[in-house]
Amino acid sequence: MKKIVFLGSADKSHVLLALGRLLSAQGQKVLLVDSTMGQAVQGYLPPAFTGSAVQEFEEMDVAYGYITAAQLDRALEQAGTLGTYDVLLLDTDHTQMITGRNLPDFDKRIWCWDGKRLSLQKNEELMLRLCLHEAEAPLSFYDWLSPALPGTLPAWRAETRLRHVEWLEPSFHFPLDERDAIADLHNQHQHRIDLRRVSGAFRQVLLTMLQQLGDCDAKATRRAWATAQKRWRAW
């Protein structure tokens, strides 16, 4: 199973659900886990009809409310899906779910922030709790900024305490666009991930993310987008 972890202070749920939808459109079995304090992914899901916090949504499985990996594994075992996934998308700010020791076990790591000063502070605090500054060798991370505003922001990644982080290209910067905010709200209230409403810039960054994190070429990403759109129209 390919494991991808998203760390840091940013609103990620809409993008991760869209990414999961595209990965599932490629025929992959996807598990998206929201192990954050906010558990914002619940805002997109229809009401659960069972006591389980693992739900099928847009042809992927979505889990929330789990703080430790052991809790998640028990829930998946009860659901009969443990060990059946091709891709794990993990969004977490709990060091009980992930530690600096097992971060190298993830195939891809993405550091996320929203450009705000408090976001920088919280990201640095999380980095310290994960003890990345004590790592023997640099860990590679992609950089996610959302929303990305025009102009130059202070480069938090230049902090000396992040000297053990190796930054990968390209960066995933989602420009601020009213259309994307409207699409996000629409999808929450409709309990769907309709990609037709997003801006061209959002689409391009999302496809770049799919290409880099999913290890596929540009043709495969465009095909996944077309498949996801076709499935949505079929509902």
CSV table of C-alpha atoms in Angstrom, one decimal:
chain,number,residue,atom,x,y,z
A,1,MET,CA,0.0,0.0,0.0
A,2,LYS,CA,1.3,3.5,-0.9
A,3,LYS,CA,1.1,5.7,2.2
A,4,ILE,CA,0.9,9.5,1.8
A,5,VAL,CA,0.8,11.8,4.9
A,6,PHE,CA,-0.3,15.4,5.0
A,7,LEU,CA,1.0,17.4,8.0
A,8,GLY,CA,0.5,21.0,9.1
A,9,SER,CA,-2.0,23.8,9.6
A,10,ALA,CA,-4.2,24.2,6.5
A,11,ASP,CA,-7.7,23.4,5.4
A,12,LYS,CA,-7.1,20.2,3.4
A,13,SER,CA,-10.3,18.2,3.4
A,14,HIS,CA,-11.8,19.4,0.1
A,15,VAL,CA,-8.5,18.9,-1.8
A,16,LEU,CA,-7.9,15.5,-0.2
A,17,LEU,CA,-11.4,14.3,-1.1
A,18,ALA,CA,-10.9,15.5,-4.7
A,19,LEU,CA,-7.5,13.8,-4.8
A,20,GLY,CA,-9.0,10.6,-3.4
A,21,ARG,CA,-11.7,10.7,-6.0
A,22,LEU,CA,-9.2,11.0,-8.8
A,23,LEU,CA,-7.1,8.1,-7.4
A,24,SER,CA,-10.3,6.0,-7.2
A,25,ALA,CA,-11.1,6.9,-10.8
A,26,GLN,CA,-7.8,5.3,-11.7
A,27,GLY,CA,-9.1,2.0,-10.3
A,28,GLN,CA,-7.3,2.3,-6.9
A,29,LYS,CA,-8.8,1.4,-3.6
A,30,VAL,CA,-8.4,4.5,-1.5
A,31,LEU,CA,-8.5,5.1,2.3
A,32,LEU,CA,-8.7,8.7,3.4
A,33,VAL,CA,-8.1,9.2,7.1
A,34,ASP,CA,-8.8,12.5,8.9
A,35,SER,CA,-6.9,12.2,12.2
A,36,THR,CA,-6.9,15.9,13.0
A,37,MET,CA,-8.4,17.7,16.0
A,38,GLY,CA,-10.9,19.5,13.8
A,39,GLN,CA,-12.1,16.4,11.8
A,40,ALA,CA,-13.3,18.7,9.1
A,41,VAL,CA,-13.9,15.9,6.6
A,42,GLN,CA,-17.2,15.2,8.5
A,43,GLY,CA,-18.6,18.3,6.9
A,44,TYR,CA,-18.7,16.6,3.5
A,45,LEU,CA,-20.0,13.2,4.5
A,46,PRO,CA,-23.7,12.2,4.5
A,47,PRO,CA,-25.1,11.2,8.0
A,48,ALA,CA,-23.7,7.8,9.0
A,49,PHE,CA,-26.3,5.1,9.4
A,50,THR,CA,-24.1,2.9,11.6
A,51,GLY,CA,-21.9,3.4,14.6
A,52,SER,CA,-18.8,3.0,12.4
A,53,ALA,CA,-16.7,6.1,11.7
A,54,VAL,CA,-15.4,4.5,8.5
A,55,GLN,CA,-17.7,5.3,5.6
A,56,GLU,CA,-17.8,4.7,1.8
A,57,PHE,CA,-17.9,8.1,0.1
A,58,GLU,CA,-17.3,8.9,-3.6
A,59,GLU,CA,-15.9,5.4,-4.3
A,60,MET,CA,-13.3,5.6,-1.5
A,61,ASP,CA,-13.4,4.8,2.2
A,62,VAL,CA,-13.2,7.8,4.6
A,63,ALA,CA,-12.3,7.4,8.3
A,64,TYR,CA,-12.3,10.0,11.1
A,65,GLY,CA,-12.2,10.2,14.8
A,66,TYR,CA,-9.1,8.0,15.3
A,67,ILE,CA,-6.1,9.3,17.3
A,68,THR,CA,-3.8,6.3,17.2
A,69,ALA,CA,-2.9,3.8,14.4
A,70,ALA,CA,-4.0,1.0,16.6
A,71,GLN,CA,-7.5,2.4,16.9
A,72,LEU,CA,-7.7,2.8,13.2
A,73,ASP,CA,-6.5,-0.8,12.5
A,74,ARG,CA,-9.1,-2.2,14.9
A,75,ALA,CA,-11.9,-0.3,13.1
A,76,LEU,CA,-10.7,-1.5,9.7
A,77,GLU,CA,-10.4,-5.0,10.9
A,78,GLN,CA,-14.0,-4.9,12.2
A,79,ALA,CA,-15.1,-3.6,8.8
A,80,GLY,CA,-13.1,-6.4,7.1
A,81,THR,CA,-11.0,-3.9,5.0
A,82,LEU,CA,-7.7,-4.0,6.8
A,83,GLY,CA,-4.9,-4.6,4.3
A,84,THR,CA,-7.1,-4.2,1.3
A,85,TYR,CA,-6.2,-0.7,0.2
A,86,ASP,CA,-3.9,0.5,-2.6
A,87,VAL,CA,-3.5,4.1,-1.3
A,88,LEU,CA,-3.6,5.7,2.2
A,89,LEU,CA,-4.2,9.5,2.4
A,90,LEU,CA,-3.5,10.4,6.0
A,91,ASP,CA,-4.2,13.9,7.3
A,92,THR,CA,-3.1,14.2,11.0
A,93,ASP,CA,-1.8,16.6,13.6
A,94,HIS,CA,-1.7,13.9,16.3
A,95,THR,CA,1.8,12.6,17.3
A,96,GLN,CA,0.0,9.6,18.7
A,97,MET,CA,-1.0,8.7,15.1
A,98,ILE,CA,2.5,9.3,13.6
A,99,THR,CA,5.9,9.9,15.1
A,100,GLY,CA,9.2,11.0,13.7
A,101,ARG,CA,10.4,7.4,13.8
A,102,ASN,CA,7.7,6.2,11.4
A,103,LEU,CA,7.6,9.2,9.1
A,104,PRO,CA,10.3,7.6,6.8
A,105,ASP,CA,7.9,4.7,6.3
A,106,PHE,CA,5.6,7.0,4.3
A,107,ASP,CA,6.1,7.0,0.5
A,108,LYS,CA,5.3,10.8,0.2
A,109,ARG,CA,5.1,13.5,2.8
A,110,ILE,CA,3.4,16.9,2.3
A,111,TRP,CA,3.9,19.9,4.7
A,112,CYS,CA,0.8,22.2,4.6
A,113,TRP,CA,0.2,25.7,5.7
A,114,ASP,CA,-2.1,28.7,4.9
A,115,GLY,CA,0.3,31.6,4.9
A,116,LYS,CA,-0.7,32.9,8.3
A,117,ARG,CA,1.8,33.7,11.0
A,118,LEU,CA,0.0,31.4,13.5
A,119,SER,CA,0.1,28.6,10.9
A,120,LEU,CA,3.9,29.0,10.8
A,121,GLN,CA,4.1,28.8,14.6
A,122,LYS,CA,1.9,25.7,14.8
A,123,ASN,CA,3.8,24.0,12.0
A,124,GLU,CA,7.0,24.6,13.8
A,125,GLU,CA,5.6,23.2,17.1
A,126,LEU,CA,4.4,20.1,15.3
A,127,MET,CA,7.9,19.7,13.7
A,128,LEU,CA,9.4,19.9,17.2
A,129,ARG,CA,7.0,17.3,18.6
A,130,LEU,CA,7.9,15.0,15.7
A,131,CYS,CA,11.6,15.6,16.5
A,132,LEU,CA,12.4,16.2,12.9
A,133,HIS,CA,15.3,18.3,14.1
A,134,GLU,CA,16.9,15.2,15.6
A,135,ALA,CA,16.7,13.1,12.4
A,136,GLU,CA,19.9,11.5,11.3
A,137,ALA,CA,19.2,12.2,7.6
A,138,PRO,CA,17.0,14.8,5.9
A,139,LEU,CA,13.4,13.8,5.2
A,140,SER,CA,11.9,14.8,1.9
A,141,PHE,CA,8.7,16.9,1.9
A,142,TYR,CA,6.5,18.6,-0.7
A,143,ASP,CA,5.3,22.1,0.2
A,144,TRP,CA,1.5,22.8,0.1
A,145,LEU,CA,0.2,26.4,0.4
A,146,SER,CA,-3.5,27.1,0.4
A,147,PRO,CA,-4.7,29.7,-0.2
A,148,ALA,CA,-1.7,31.1,-2.1
A,149,LEU,CA,-2.0,34.9,-2.3
A,150,PRO,CA,-0.1,37.2,-4.7
A,151,GLY,CA,3.2,38.5,-3.4
A,152,THR,CA,6.1,37.1,-1.4
A,153,LEU,CA,5.6,35.5,2.0
A,154,PRO,CA,8.3,35.0,4.5
A,155,ALA,CA,10.0,31.6,3.8
A,156,TRP,CA,9.2,29.6,7.0
A,157,ARG,CA,11.1,26.7,5.4
A,158,ALA,CA,14.3,28.6,5.8
A,159,GLU,CA,14.2,28.3,9.6
A,160,THR,CA,17.4,26.7,10.8
A,161,ARG,CA,15.4,24.2,12.8
A,162,LEU,CA,14.2,22.8,9.5
A,163,ARG,CA,17.6,22.0,8.2
A,164,HIS,CA,16.8,18.3,8.3
A,165,VAL,CA,14.0,18.8,5.8
A,166,GLU,CA,14.7,18.3,2.1
A,167,TRP,CA,12.2,20.2,-0.1
A,168,LEU,CA,10.9,18.6,-3.3
A,169,GLU,CA,9.6,20.2,-6.4
A,170,PRO,CA,7.0,21.2,-7.5
A,171,SER,CA,5.2,23.0,-4.7
A,172,PHE,CA,1.4,22.7,-4.5
A,173,HIS,CA,0.1,26.2,-4.2
A,174,PHE,CA,-3.6,26.7,-4.6
A,175,PRO,CA,-4.4,30.3,-5.6
A,176,LEU,CA,-7.2,32.0,-3.7
A,177,ASP,CA,-10.3,32.0,-6.0
A,178,GLU,CA,-13.9,32.7,-5.2
A,179,ARG,CA,-15.0,29.9,-7.5
A,180,ASP,CA,-13.2,27.3,-5.5
A,181,ALA,CA,-14.7,28.6,-2.2
A,182,ILE,CA,-18.1,28.3,-3.8
A,183,ALA,CA,-17.4,24.8,-5.1
A,184,ASP,CA,-16.2,23.8,-1.6
A,185,LEU,CA,-19.4,24.9,0.1
A,186,HIS,CA,-21.5,23.4,-2.6
A,187,ASN,CA,-19.9,20.0,-2.2
A,188,GLN,CA,-20.3,20.1,1.6
A,189,HIS,CA,-24.0,20.7,1.4
A,190,GLN,CA,-24.6,18.3,-1.5
A,191,HIS,CA,-22.5,15.5,0.0
A,192,ARG,CA,-20.7,15.2,-3.3
A,193,ILE,CA,-17.3,16.1,-4.8
A,194,ASP,CA,-18.3,17.8,-8.0
A,195,LEU,CA,-15.1,18.9,-9.8
A,196,ARG,CA,-16.9,20.8,-12.5
A,197,ARG,CA,-17.2,24.0,-10.5
A,198,VAL,CA,-13.5,24.5,-9.5
A,199,SER,CA,-11.3,27.0,-11.2
A,200,GLY,CA,-8.8,26.1,-13.9
A,201,ALA,CA,-5.9,26.9,-11.5
A,202,PHE,CA,-7.3,24.6,-8.9
A,203,ARG,CA,-7.6,21.9,-11.5
A,204,GLN,CA,-4.1,22.3,-12.7
A,205,VAL,CA,-2.6,22.2,-9.2
A,206,LEU,CA,-4.7,19.1,-8.3
A,207,LEU,CA,-3.6,17.3,-11.4
A,208,THR,CA,0.0,18.1,-10.7
A,209,MET,CA,-0.5,16.7,-7.2
A,210,LEU,CA,-2.0,13.6,-8.6
A,211,GLN,CA,0.8,13.2,-11.0
A,212,GLN,CA,3.5,13.6,-8.3
A,213,LEU,CA,1.9,11.7,-5.5
A,214,GLY,CA,0.3,9.0,-7.6
A,215,ASP,CA,3.4,8.5,-9.7
A,216,CYS,CA,1.5,8.7,-13.0
A,217,ASP,CA,2.0,10.8,-16.2
A,218,ALA,CA,0.1,13.7,-17.5
A,219,LYS,CA,-2.1,11.6,-19.8
A,220,ALA,CA,-3.2,9.3,-16.9
A,221,THR,CA,-4.1,12.3,-14.8
A,222,ARG,CA,-6.3,13.8,-17.5
A,223,ARG,CA,-7.9,10.5,-18.0
A,224,ALA,CA,-8.7,10.2,-14.3
A,225,TRP,CA,-10.2,13.7,-14.4
A,226,ALA,CA,-12.5,12.8,-17.3
A,227,THR,CA,-13.5,9.5,-15.6
A,228,ALA,CA,-14.4,11.3,-12.4
A,229,GLN,CA,-16.4,13.9,-14.2
A,230,LYS,CA,-18.2,11.2,-16.2
A,231,ARG,CA,-19.1,9.3,-13.0
A,232,TRP,CA,-20.5,12.4,-11.4
A,233,ARG,CA,-22.8,13.1,-14.3
A,234,ALA,CA,-24.1,9.6,-14.1
A,235,TRP,CA,-25.5,10.2,-10.6
